[in-house]
Amino acid sequence: MAKIKTSFFCSDCGHESSGWLGRCPGCGAWNTFVESRKITRPSPGEGRGSWTGDSGSDPTSSTVVRLADVITTGSQRISSGLPELDRVLGGGFVPGALVLIGGDPGIGKSTLLMQSIGKCALRYKTLYVSGEESPQQLKMRADRLEVAAEHINLLAVTDFEAVAQALVSEQPAVAVIDSIQTLYSDHLSSAPGSVSQVREVTAGLLKIAKKHQITIVLVGHVTKDGAIAGPRVLEHMVDTVLYFEGERQQNYRMLRAVKNRFGATDELGLFEMSDRGLQPVENASKAFLEGRPIQVPGSVVTACLEGTRPLLVEIQALLNPSAYGSPQRMAQGLDRNRSIMLMAVLDKHFQFGLNNMDAYINVVGGLRLNETAADLAVICAVASSLKNRPVRKQTLIFGEVGLSGEIRSVSQADRRIQEAVRMGFDTFILPGSVRKSLEKTVLQDQCELYFADRISEALDMLFE
Ligand code: TYD
Ligand code: MG
């Protein structure tokens, strides 16, 4: 018989303590401890495990095997049916993987998965478990998305044991759980969505996924401070964590992998929310440059690399004389500290008097740049706004900037340039050190490449 005792868990990071604490030693958050009933595990073989289809301990899992002898039957990936989703997953779902998709409410997680399951269901057995919507609501959404509903199996329950039983008896190739916060297990008395419930349920699903080679996709809501609601422990347990993000006012949605045991984590999937669901964005650069003001001061286009895809984005800077003693610095879509550092470099070398200027820097389109390749474009945008002069027409600028004002190389310069040429750019301001790597690149005659080793050289070429 299982013993019941209570424990306290941090609702932010899942840290466990035997008593209540004001401040979590795990993540430093205040007043996040909640009491949950904790069940100490019965010993193996003592009941339990009925829903996973095993009776007690599994002898095969405790024997040592040689890696070479492991037979990989399910190494074939299962296409999600959406090329953008496949790209982020690293080529599709891996059988037996547990995938977590996080995102703000209303961002489109259910829409994405319904569309994916609709396509998957044509080739594989699937199961869509919804704890949030009734079958009627799901049917209405499927109709709206024009998803072929014949092959999709639905289960609208919130009881974990029922879900587990359905998974084991139905044996789908892919199952969606929408959402993990709505499931609860009878074994625990705490409320659905609480740390211990989510942990317990995810652990159970993990066991089922691995044992029966079912790909299980979990939907997780994100709290207001950006963590997948409740426990971060969930991120450690699953194989892949994807975040679905975007500005709610804009139609673009970005899907990013923050953890992936079976692929790269820097890939970006791009969707547009339409009245018929999420559509893949074919020409991402065009989308991000749409409506760009031509020939205005403070606007510069750069090329960043999101995984394997080069993307053109506009960086805008606005500088105004500061009204207060300490100047304002704001960066949207860019690391604020990095932008402050770049402005310090600029001021050191040119004495522009940026100390008396408020500076606002914005990456247009809601994208977040993590690459240092955008440094030079930020500097040029600031200089252009400061001088109130537009930069050369159809110019693409990229390069990393060092503290001594040098411009450093960036990777895959040729791919960035090719993408810009495709979008009609013909002037390029680049780090001098990429000259060699571009020797084999064939460009049209009208393309002009300017190589700069220092910021001063780049600024000399910046204006017409
Ligand atoms: P949903 O998938 O329900 O979000 P989540 O599961 O992440 O909470 O998406 C809901 C939003 O998407 C809602 O604001 C309406 C919008 N939407 C469309 O614009 N077009 C569509 O075809 C669908 C199904 C939803
Ligand atoms: Mg939903």
CSV table of C-alpha atoms and ligand atoms in Angstrom, one decimal:
chain,number,residue,atom,x,y,z
A,1,MET,CA,0.0,0.0,0.0
A,2,ALA,CA,1.4,3.4,-0.9
A,3,LYS,CA,2.1,5.8,1.9
A,4,ILE,CA,0.8,9.3,1.6
A,5,LYS,CA,2.6,12.3,2.9
A,6,THR,CA,2.6,15.9,1.9
A,7,SER,CA,5.5,17.9,0.4
A,8,PHE,CA,5.9,21.4,-0.8
A,9,PHE,CA,6.9,22.2,-4.4
A,10,CYS,CA,8.0,25.5,-6.0
A,11,SER,CA,5.4,26.2,-8.6
A,12,ASP,CA,8.0,27.8,-10.8
A,13,CYS,CA,10.8,25.3,-10.9
A,14,GLY,CA,9.5,22.2,-9.2
A,15,HIS,CA,12.0,22.3,-6.3
A,16,GLU,CA,10.8,20.0,-3.5
A,17,SER,CA,11.0,20.7,0.2
A,18,SER,CA,9.5,19.0,3.3
A,19,GLY,CA,8.3,22.4,4.7
A,20,TRP,CA,7.1,25.6,3.4
A,21,LEU,CA,9.7,28.2,2.4
A,22,GLY,CA,9.3,31.8,1.6
A,23,ARG,CA,12.0,31.8,-1.0
A,24,CYS,CA,12.8,28.9,-3.3
A,25,PRO,CA,16.4,27.8,-3.0
A,26,GLY,CA,16.2,26.3,-6.5
A,27,CYS,CA,15.2,29.4,-8.6
A,28,GLY,CA,15.1,32.2,-6.0
A,29,ALA,CA,11.5,33.0,-6.6
A,30,TRP,CA,9.4,34.3,-3.6
A,31,ASN,CA,6.2,32.9,-2.3
A,32,THR,CA,6.0,30.1,-4.9
A,33,PHE,CA,5.7,27.1,-2.6
A,34,VAL,CA,2.5,25.1,-2.7
A,35,GLU,CA,1.6,22.0,-0.7
A,36,SER,CA,0.9,18.8,-2.6
A,37,ARG,CA,0.3,15.4,-1.5
A,38,LYS,CA,3.1,13.1,-2.4
A,39,ILE,CA,2.8,9.4,-2.8
A,40,THR,CA,5.8,7.3,-2.1
A,41,ARG,CA,6.3,4.7,-4.7
A,42,PRO,CA,5.2,1.2,-3.9
A,43,SER,CA,8.0,-1.3,-4.4
A,44,PRO,CA,8.2,-2.8,-7.9
A,45,GLY,CA,5.7,-5.6,-8.5
A,46,GLU,CA,3.4,-4.2,-5.8
A,47,GLY,CA,0.4,-3.2,-8.0
A,48,ARG,CA,1.0,0.0,-10.0
A,49,GLY,CA,2.1,0.0,-13.5
A,50,SER,CA,-1.2,-1.6,-14.7
A,51,TRP,CA,-1.8,1.3,-17.1
A,52,THR,CA,1.6,1.0,-18.7
A,53,GLY,CA,0.8,-2.5,-19.6
A,54,ASP,CA,3.7,-4.0,-17.6
A,55,SER,CA,3.4,-5.9,-14.4
A,56,GLY,CA,6.1,-4.7,-12.1
A,57,SER,CA,9.7,-4.6,-13.2
A,58,ASP,CA,10.7,-5.2,-16.8
A,59,PRO,CA,13.5,-7.7,-16.9
A,60,THR,CA,14.8,-6.6,-20.4
A,61,SER,CA,15.3,-3.0,-19.2
A,62,SER,CA,17.8,-4.0,-16.5
A,63,THR,CA,20.2,-6.0,-18.6
A,64,VAL,CA,23.4,-4.5,-19.9
A,65,VAL,CA,23.6,-4.6,-23.7
A,66,ARG,CA,26.2,-3.6,-26.2
A,67,LEU,CA,25.3,-0.5,-28.1
A,68,ALA,CA,26.2,-2.2,-31.3
A,69,ASP,CA,23.7,-4.9,-30.6
A,70,VAL,CA,20.8,-2.6,-30.1
A,71,ILE,CA,18.3,-3.0,-32.9
A,72,THR,CA,16.8,0.3,-34.1
A,73,THR,CA,13.5,-0.8,-35.5
A,74,GLY,CA,11.8,2.6,-35.3
A,75,SER,CA,14.5,4.8,-36.6
A,76,GLN,CA,12.2,6.0,-39.5
A,77,ARG,CA,10.9,9.4,-38.8
A,78,ILE,CA,7.2,10.1,-39.0
A,79,SER,CA,6.4,13.1,-41.1
A,80,SER,CA,4.2,15.6,-39.2
A,81,GLY,CA,2.6,16.5,-42.6
A,82,LEU,CA,3.7,20.1,-42.2
A,83,PRO,CA,7.2,20.8,-43.7
A,84,GLU,CA,7.8,23.7,-41.4
A,85,LEU,CA,7.1,21.6,-38.3
A,86,ASP,CA,9.3,18.8,-39.7
A,87,ARG,CA,12.1,21.2,-40.2
A,88,VAL,CA,12.0,22.3,-36.5
A,89,LEU,CA,11.7,18.7,-35.3
A,90,GLY,CA,14.8,17.8,-37.4
A,91,GLY,CA,13.0,15.8,-40.1
A,92,GLY,CA,9.8,14.6,-38.4
A,93,PHE,CA,8.6,12.9,-35.3
A,94,VAL,CA,10.8,10.2,-33.9
A,95,PRO,CA,8.9,7.1,-32.8
A,96,GLY,CA,8.7,6.9,-29.0
A,97,ALA,CA,9.6,10.5,-28.5
A,98,LEU,CA,7.9,12.8,-26.1
A,99,VAL,CA,7.5,16.3,-27.6
A,100,LEU,CA,6.4,19.4,-25.7
A,101,ILE,CA,4.9,22.4,-27.5
A,102,GLY,CA,4.7,25.5,-25.3
A,103,GLY,CA,3.2,28.8,-26.1
A,104,ASP,CA,0.9,31.6,-24.9
A,105,PRO,CA,-2.8,30.8,-24.9
A,106,GLY,CA,-4.4,31.5,-28.2
A,107,ILE,CA,-1.1,31.5,-30.2
A,108,GLY,CA,-2.3,28.5,-32.2
A,109,LYS,CA,-0.9,25.3,-30.6
A,110,SER,CA,-4.2,23.4,-31.0
A,111,THR,CA,-4.6,24.6,-34.6
A,112,LEU,CA,-1.0,23.5,-35.5
A,113,LEU,CA,-1.5,20.1,-34.0
A,114,MET,CA,-4.9,19.5,-35.5
A,115,GLN,CA,-3.5,20.4,-38.9
A,116,SER,CA,-0.5,18.1,-38.3
A,117,ILE,CA,-2.6,15.2,-37.0
A,118,GLY,CA,-5.0,15.6,-40.0
A,119,LYS,CA,-2.1,15.0,-42.4
A,120,CYS,CA,-0.5,12.3,-40.2
A,121,ALA,CA,-3.7,10.4,-40.0
A,122,LEU,CA,-3.7,9.7,-43.7
A,123,ARG,CA,-0.7,7.4,-43.2
A,124,TYR,CA,-0.5,6.5,-39.5
A,125,LYS,CA,-2.8,5.7,-36.7
A,126,THR,CA,-3.3,8.8,-34.5
A,127,LEU,CA,-5.1,9.8,-31.3
A,128,TYR,CA,-6.1,13.3,-30.3
A,129,VAL,CA,-6.7,13.7,-26.6
A,130,SER,CA,-8.4,16.9,-25.7
A,131,GLY,CA,-9.0,18.0,-22.1
A,132,GLU,CA,-9.9,21.5,-23.2
A,133,GLU,CA,-12.4,21.2,-26.0
A,134,SER,CA,-15.4,18.9,-26.6
A,135,PRO,CA,-15.5,16.7,-29.6
A,136,GLN,CA,-18.1,19.1,-31.2
A,137,GLN,CA,-15.7,22.0,-30.8
A,138,LEU,CA,-12.9,19.9,-32.3
A,139,LYS,CA,-15.0,18.9,-35.2
A,140,MET,CA,-15.9,22.5,-35.9
A,141,ARG,CA,-12.2,23.5,-35.9
A,142,ALA,CA,-11.3,20.5,-38.1
A,143,ASP,CA,-14.0,21.5,-40.6
A,144,ARG,CA,-12.7,25.1,-40.6
A,145,LEU,CA,-9.2,23.9,-41.2
A,146,GLU,CA,-10.4,21.5,-43.9
A,147,VAL,CA,-8.8,18.6,-42.1
A,148,ALA,CA,-9.8,15.1,-43.3
A,149,ALA,CA,-11.6,14.1,-40.2
A,150,GLU,CA,-12.3,10.4,-41.1
A,151,HIS,CA,-9.0,9.1,-39.8
A,152,ILE,CA,-8.6,11.1,-36.6
A,153,ASN,CA,-9.5,9.3,-33.4
A,154,LEU,CA,-10.6,11.6,-30.6
A,155,LEU,CA,-10.7,11.2,-26.9
A,156,ALA,CA,-12.1,14.1,-24.8
A,157,VAL,CA,-11.2,13.2,-21.2
A,158,THR,CA,-9.0,14.6,-18.5
A,159,ASP,CA,-8.4,11.5,-16.5
A,160,PHE,CA,-4.9,10.3,-17.0
A,161,GLU,CA,-5.7,6.6,-16.3
A,162,ALA,CA,-8.3,6.7,-19.1
A,163,VAL,CA,-5.7,8.3,-21.5
A,164,ALA,CA,-3.1,5.8,-20.6
A,165,GLN,CA,-5.5,2.9,-21.2
A,166,ALA,CA,-6.5,4.3,-24.6
A,167,LEU,CA,-2.9,4.7,-25.6
A,168,VAL,CA,-2.0,1.2,-24.7
A,169,SER,CA,-5.1,-0.4,-26.3
A,170,GLU,CA,-5.2,1.8,-29.4
A,171,GLN,CA,-1.4,1.8,-30.0
A,172,PRO,CA,-1.4,4.9,-32.2
A,173,ALA,CA,1.8,6.0,-33.9
A,174,VAL,CA,1.3,9.6,-32.9
A,175,ALA,CA,-0.8,11.0,-30.1
A,176,VAL,CA,-1.5,14.5,-29.1
A,177,ILE,CA,-2.3,15.6,-25.5
A,178,ASP,CA,-4.0,19.0,-25.4
A,179,SER,CA,-3.1,20.1,-22.8
A,180,ILE,CA,-0.8,18.5,-20.2
A,181,GLN,CA,-2.2,20.9,-17.5
A,182,THR,CA,-5.7,19.5,-17.9
A,183,LEU,CA,-4.8,15.9,-17.2
A,184,TYR,CA,-4.9,14.6,-13.7
A,185,SER,CA,-4.1,11.3,-12.0
A,186,ASP,CA,-6.3,9.8,-9.4
A,187,HIS,CA,-3.2,8.7,-7.5
A,188,LEU,CA,-2.6,12.3,-6.4
A,189,SER,CA,-5.1,14.5,-4.7
A,190,SER,CA,-3.6,17.8,-5.8
A,191,ALA,CA,-5.4,19.9,-8.4
A,192,PRO,CA,-4.9,19.4,-12.2
A,193,GLY,CA,-2.2,21.6,-13.5
A,194,SER,CA,-0.3,21.6,-10.2
A,195,VAL,CA,3.4,20.7,-10.1
A,196,SER,CA,3.0,17.2,-8.8
A,197,GLN,CA,0.1,16.3,-11.1
A,198,VAL,CA,2.0,17.5,-14.2
A,199,ARG,CA,5.1,15.7,-13.2
A,200,GLU,CA,3.3,12.5,-12.4
A,201,VAL,CA,1.3,12.5,-15.6
A,202,THR,CA,4.3,13.4,-17.8
A,203,ALA,CA,6.3,10.6,-16.2
A,204,GLY,CA,3.5,8.2,-16.9
A,205,LEU,CA,3.3,9.3,-20.5
A,206,LEU,CA,7.1,9.1,-20.9
A,207,LYS,CA,6.9,5.4,-19.8
A,208,ILE,CA,4.2,4.7,-22.3
A,209,ALA,CA,5.9,6.5,-25.1
A,210,LYS,CA,9.1,4.6,-24.7
A,211,LYS,CA,7.6,1.2,-24.1
A,212,HIS,CA,5.1,1.3,-26.9
A,213,GLN,CA,7.1,3.5,-29.3
A,214,ILE,CA,4.3,6.0,-29.5
A,215,THR,CA,5.2,9.6,-30.3
A,216,ILE,CA,3.4,11.7,-27.8
A,217,VAL,CA,3.0,15.5,-28.4
A,218,LEU,CA,2.2,17.4,-25.2
A,219,VAL,CA,0.7,20.9,-25.3
A,220,GLY,CA,1.9,23.1,-22.5
A,221,HIS,CA,0.7,26.5,-21.5
A,222,VAL,CA,3.2,29.2,-20.7
A,223,THR,CA,3.0,31.3,-17.6
A,224,LYS,CA,3.1,35.0,-17.7
A,225,ASP,CA,6.8,35.0,-17.1
A,226,GLY,CA,7.5,32.7,-20.0
A,227,ALA,CA,8.1,29.3,-18.4
A,228,ILE,CA,6.1,26.4,-19.4
A,229,ALA,CA,3.4,26.5,-16.8
A,230,GLY,CA,4.3,25.1,-13.4
A,231,PRO,CA,7.3,22.9,-13.5
A,232,ARG,CA,10.4,23.4,-15.5
A,233,VAL,CA,11.0,19.8,-14.6
A,234,LEU,CA,8.9,18.9,-17.6
A,235,GLU,CA,11.6,20.3,-19.9
A,236,HIS,CA,14.1,17.8,-18.5
A,237,MET,CA,11.7,14.9,-18.9
A,238,VAL,CA,10.8,15.2,-22.5
A,239,ASP,CA,12.9,14.7,-25.6
A,240,THR,CA,12.0,17.8,-27.5
A,241,VAL,CA,10.8,21.2,-26.4
A,242,LEU,CA,9.3,23.5,-29.0
A,243,TYR,CA,8.1,27.1,-28.3
A,244,PHE,CA,5.4,28.6,-30.5
A,245,GLU,CA,5.7,32.4,-30.4
A,246,GLY,CA,4.8,35.5,-32.2
A,247,GLU,CA,3.0,38.8,-31.7
A,248,ARG,CA,-0.7,38.2,-31.2
A,249,GLN,CA,-1.5,41.4,-33.2
A,250,GLN,CA,0.6,40.2,-36.1
A,251,ASN,CA,-0.1,37.1,-38.1
A,252,TYR,CA,3.3,35.6,-38.2
A,253,ARG,CA,4.0,32.7,-35.8
A,254,MET,CA,7.4,31.3,-35.1
A,255,LEU,CA,8.2,27.8,-34.0
A,256,ARG,CA,11.5,27.2,-32.3
A,257,ALA,CA,13.2,24.2,-30.7
A,258,VAL,CA,14.8,25.0,-27.4
A,259,LYS,CA,15.8,21.4,-26.7
A,260,ASN,CA,15.9,18.6,-29.2
A,261,ARG,CA,17.5,15.2,-28.6
A,262,PHE,CA,17.0,14.3,-32.2
A,263,GLY,CA,18.0,17.4,-34.2
A,264,ALA,CA,19.4,20.9,-34.1
A,265,THR,CA,17.9,23.5,-31.9
A,266,ASP,CA,18.5,26.6,-34.0
A,267,GLU,CA,15.9,25.9,-36.7
A,268,LEU,CA,12.9,28.2,-37.1
A,269,GLY,CA,9.5,27.3,-38.5
A,270,LEU,CA,7.5,30.1,-39.9
A,271,PHE,CA,3.7,30.2,-40.2
A,272,GLU,CA,1.1,32.7,-41.0
A,273,MET,CA,-2.2,32.5,-39.2
A,274,SER,CA,-5.0,32.8,-41.7
A,275,ASP,CA,-8.8,32.3,-41.6
A,276,ARG,CA,-8.0,28.7,-42.7
A,277,GLY,CA,-5.4,27.9,-40.0
A,278,LEU,CA,-1.7,28.1,-40.2
A,279,GLN,CA,-0.1,28.4,-43.5
A,280,PRO,CA,3.7,27.9,-44.1
A,281,VAL,CA,5.5,31.1,-45.0
A,282,GLU,CA,7.3,30.2,-48.3
A,283,ASN,CA,9.3,33.4,-48.7
A,284,ALA,CA,10.2,34.4,-45.2
A,285,SER,CA,12.5,37.3,-46.2
A,286,LYS,CA,9.8,38.9,-48.2
A,287,ALA,CA,7.4,38.6,-45.3
A,288,PHE,CA,9.8,40.3,-42.9
A,289,LEU,CA,10.6,43.1,-45.3
A,290,GLU,CA,7.0,43.8,-46.3
A,291,GLY,CA,6.1,47.4,-46.0
A,292,ARG,CA,9.7,48.5,-45.4
A,293,PRO,CA,10.1,52.2,-45.8
A,294,ILE,CA,12.6,52.9,-48.6
A,295,GLN,CA,15.3,55.5,-48.1
A,296,VAL,CA,14.5,56.6,-44.6
A,297,PRO,CA,17.2,57.3,-42.0
A,298,GLY,CA,17.8,54.7,-39.3
A,299,SER,CA,16.6,51.7,-41.4
A,300,VAL,CA,19.1,49.0,-42.3
A,301,VAL,CA,18.6,45.5,-43.7
A,302,THR,CA,20.7,42.6,-42.5
A,303,ALA,CA,20.7,38.8,-43.1
A,304,CYS,CA,20.6,36.5,-40.2
A,305,LEU,CA,20.8,32.7,-40.3
A,306,GLU,CA,18.1,30.8,-38.6
A,307,GLY,CA,19.3,27.2,-38.6
A,308,THR,CA,19.8,26.4,-42.2
A,309,ARG,CA,17.7,29.3,-43.6
A,310,PRO,CA,19.0,32.8,-44.3
A,311,LEU,CA,16.5,35.5,-43.4
A,312,LEU,CA,16.5,39.1,-44.3
A,313,VAL,CA,15.3,41.5,-41.5
A,314,GLU,CA,15.1,45.2,-41.1
A,315,ILE,CA,16.7,46.8,-38.1
A,316,GLN,CA,15.5,50.3,-37.2
A,317,ALA,CA,17.2,52.8,-34.9
A,318,LEU,CA,15.8,56.0,-33.5
A,319,LEU,CA,18.0,58.5,-31.7
A,320,ASN,CA,16.7,61.6,-29.9
A,321,PRO,CA,18.3,64.1,-27.6
A,322,SER,CA,17.8,62.8,-24.1
A,323,ALA,CA,15.4,64.8,-21.8
A,324,TYR,CA,16.8,63.4,-18.6
A,325,GLY,CA,20.2,62.9,-17.1
A,326,SER,CA,20.6,59.3,-17.9
A,327,PRO,CA,19.8,58.4,-21.5
A,328,GLN,CA,17.2,55.7,-22.3
A,329,ARG,CA,18.2,52.5,-24.1
A,330,MET,CA,15.6,50.2,-25.5
A,331,ALA,CA,16.1,47.2,-27.7
A,332,GLN,CA,13.3,45.1,-29.1
A,333,GLY,CA,14.2,41.7,-30.7
A,334,LEU,CA,17.8,42.1,-29.7
A,335,ASP,CA,19.9,41.7,-26.6
A,336,ARG,CA,19.8,45.0,-24.8
A,337,ASN,CA,23.2,44.7,-23.4
A,338,ARG,CA,24.7,43.9,-26.7
A,339,SER,CA,23.1,47.0,-28.2
A,340,ILE,CA,24.5,49.1,-25.4
A,341,MET,CA,27.9,47.7,-26.0
A,342,LEU,CA,27.7,48.5,-29.7
A,343,MET,CA,26.8,52.0,-29.0
A,344,ALA,CA,29.7,52.3,-26.5
A,345,VAL,CA,32.0,51.1,-29.3
A,346,LEU,CA,30.6,53.7,-31.7
A,347,ASP,CA,30.9,56.5,-29.2
A,348,LYS,CA,34.5,55.6,-28.3
A,349,HIS,CA,35.7,55.8,-31.8
A,350,PHE,CA,33.6,58.7,-33.2
A,351,GLN,CA,32.7,60.8,-30.2
A,352,PHE,CA,29.1,61.1,-31.5
A,353,GLY,CA,27.9,62.2,-28.1
A,354,LEU,CA,25.6,59.2,-27.6
A,355,ASN,CA,25.6,59.8,-23.9
A,356,ASN,CA,23.1,62.6,-24.4
A,357,MET,CA,20.9,60.6,-26.7
A,358,ASP,CA,18.0,58.2,-26.1
A,359,ALA,CA,18.3,55.2,-28.4
A,360,TYR,CA,15.6,52.9,-29.5
A,361,ILE,CA,16.5,49.8,-31.6
A,362,ASN,CA,13.9,47.6,-33.1
A,363,VAL,CA,14.0,44.4,-35.1
A,364,VAL,CA,10.9,44.6,-37.4
A,365,GLY,CA,8.4,41.7,-37.5
A,366,GLY,CA,8.7,40.3,-34.0
A,367,LEU,CA,11.8,38.2,-34.7
A,368,ARG,CA,14.4,37.8,-32.0
A,369,LEU,CA,18.0,37.9,-33.3
A,370,ASN,CA,20.6,35.9,-31.4
A,371,GLU,CA,23.4,36.2,-33.9
A,372,THR,CA,26.3,38.7,-33.5
A,373,ALA,CA,26.2,38.9,-37.3
A,374,ALA,CA,23.7,41.7,-36.9
A,375,ASP,CA,26.1,44.0,-35.0
A,376,LEU,CA,27.3,46.0,-37.9
A,377,ALA,CA,23.7,46.6,-39.1
A,378,VAL,CA,22.8,47.9,-35.7
A,379,ILE,CA,25.8,50.3,-35.7
A,380,CYS,CA,24.9,51.5,-39.2
A,381,ALA,CA,21.3,52.0,-38.3
A,382,VAL,CA,22.3,54.1,-35.3
A,383,ALA,CA,24.8,56.1,-37.4
A,384,SER,CA,22.1,56.7,-40.1
A,385,SER,CA,19.6,57.9,-37.5
A,386,LEU,CA,22.1,60.1,-35.9
A,387,LYS,CA,23.1,61.8,-39.1
A,388,ASN,CA,19.6,61.7,-40.3
A,389,ARG,CA,20.6,60.3,-43.7
A,390,PRO,CA,19.3,57.1,-45.3
A,391,VAL,CA,21.8,54.4,-46.1
A,392,ARG,CA,22.6,53.5,-49.7
A,393,LYS,CA,19.7,52.0,-51.7
A,394,GLN,CA,19.2,48.2,-51.6
A,395,THR,CA,22.1,47.7,-49.3
A,396,LEU,CA,22.6,44.6,-47.1
A,397,ILE,CA,24.9,44.9,-44.1
A,398,PHE,CA,26.3,42.2,-41.8
A,399,GLY,CA,29.3,41.5,-39.7
A,400,GLU,CA,30.3,41.0,-36.1
A,401,VAL,CA,31.8,44.0,-34.3
A,402,GLY,CA,34.5,43.8,-31.7
A,403,LEU,CA,35.3,46.1,-28.8
A,404,SER,CA,38.2,47.7,-30.6
A,405,GLY,CA,36.0,48.7,-33.6
A,406,GLU,CA,37.1,45.8,-35.8
A,407,ILE,CA,34.7,44.0,-38.0
A,408,ARG,CA,34.8,40.2,-37.7
A,409,SER,CA,33.8,37.4,-40.0
A,410,VAL,CA,30.5,35.7,-40.0
A,411,SER,CA,29.6,32.2,-41.1
A,412,GLN,CA,28.0,31.4,-44.5
A,413,ALA,CA,28.3,34.8,-46.0
A,414,ASP,CA,27.6,33.5,-49.5
A,415,ARG,CA,24.2,32.1,-48.4
A,416,ARG,CA,23.2,35.4,-46.9
A,417,ILE,CA,24.2,37.3,-50.0
A,418,GLN,CA,22.5,34.9,-52.3
A,419,GLU,CA,19.2,35.3,-50.3
A,420,ALA,CA,19.6,39.1,-50.6
A,421,VAL,CA,20.3,39.0,-54.3
A,422,ARG,CA,17.1,37.0,-54.7
A,423,MET,CA,15.3,39.8,-52.9
A,424,GLY,CA,16.7,42.4,-55.2
A,425,PHE,CA,19.6,43.7,-53.1
A,426,ASP,CA,22.7,44.7,-55.1
A,427,THR,CA,25.0,46.5,-52.6
A,428,PHE,CA,26.7,44.7,-49.7
A,429,ILE,CA,28.8,46.0,-46.8
A,430,LEU,CA,30.7,43.0,-45.4
A,431,PRO,CA,33.6,42.1,-43.1
A,432,GLY,CA,36.9,42.1,-45.0
A,433,SER,CA,37.6,38.6,-43.8
A,434,VAL,CA,34.8,37.0,-45.8
A,435,ARG,CA,36.4,38.1,-49.1
A,436,LYS,CA,38.2,34.8,-49.4
A,437,SER,CA,35.2,32.7,-48.8
A,438,LEU,CA,33.3,34.6,-51.5
A,439,GLU,CA,35.9,33.9,-54.2
A,440,LYS,CA,33.8,31.1,-55.7
A,441,THR,CA,30.5,32.9,-55.4
A,442,VAL,CA,29.1,34.0,-58.7
A,443,LEU,CA,27.1,37.2,-58.5
A,444,GLN,CA,25.4,39.4,-61.1
A,445,ASP,CA,27.4,42.2,-62.6
A,446,GLN,CA,25.5,45.0,-61.0
A,447,CYS,CA,26.3,43.7,-57.5
A,448,GLU,CA,28.8,45.8,-55.6
A,449,LEU,CA,30.6,44.3,-52.6
A,450,TYR,CA,32.3,46.7,-50.1
A,451,PHE,CA,34.6,45.0,-47.6
A,452,ALA,CA,35.3,46.8,-44.3
A,453,ASP,CA,37.8,45.8,-41.6
A,454,ARG,CA,36.9,48.6,-39.2
A,455,ILE,CA,33.7,50.5,-38.4
A,456,SER,CA,35.1,53.7,-39.9
A,457,GLU,CA,35.5,52.0,-43.3
A,458,ALA,CA,31.9,50.7,-43.1
A,459,LEU,CA,30.6,54.2,-42.2
A,460,ASP,CA,32.5,55.7,-45.1
A,461,MET,CA,30.7,53.5,-47.5
A,462,LEU,CA,27.3,53.7,-45.8
A,463,PHE,CA,25.9,56.8,-47.5
A,464,GLU,CA,25.6,57.7,-51.2
B,1,TYD,P1,-5.6,27.9,-30.8
B,1,TYD,O1,-5.0,26.9,-31.7
B,1,TYD,O2,-6.9,27.6,-30.2
B,1,TYD,O3,-4.6,28.4,-29.7
B,1,TYD,P2,-4.0,27.6,-28.5
B,1,TYD,O4,-4.3,26.2,-28.6
B,1,TYD,O5,-2.5,27.9,-28.6
B,1,TYD,O6,-4.6,28.3,-27.2
B,1,TYD,O7,-5.7,29.2,-31.7
B,1,TYD,C1,-6.7,30.2,-31.4
B,1,TYD,C2,-6.4,31.4,-32.2
B,1,TYD,O8,-6.2,31.2,-33.6
B,1,TYD,C3,-7.7,32.2,-32.1
B,1,TYD,O9,-7.3,33.5,-31.6
B,1,TYD,C4,-8.2,32.3,-33.5
B,1,TYD,C5,-7.1,32.0,-34.4
B,1,TYD,N1,-7.4,31.2,-35.5
B,1,TYD,C6,-7.4,31.7,-36.8
B,1,TYD,O10,-7.1,32.9,-36.9
B,1,TYD,N2,-7.7,30.9,-37.9
B,1,TYD,C7,-8.1,29.7,-37.8
B,1,TYD,O11,-8.4,29.0,-38.8
B,1,TYD,C8,-8.1,29.1,-36.5
B,1,TYD,C9,-8.5,27.7,-36.2
B,1,TYD,C10,-7.8,29.9,-35.4
B,2,MG,MG,-5.6,25.1,-27.4
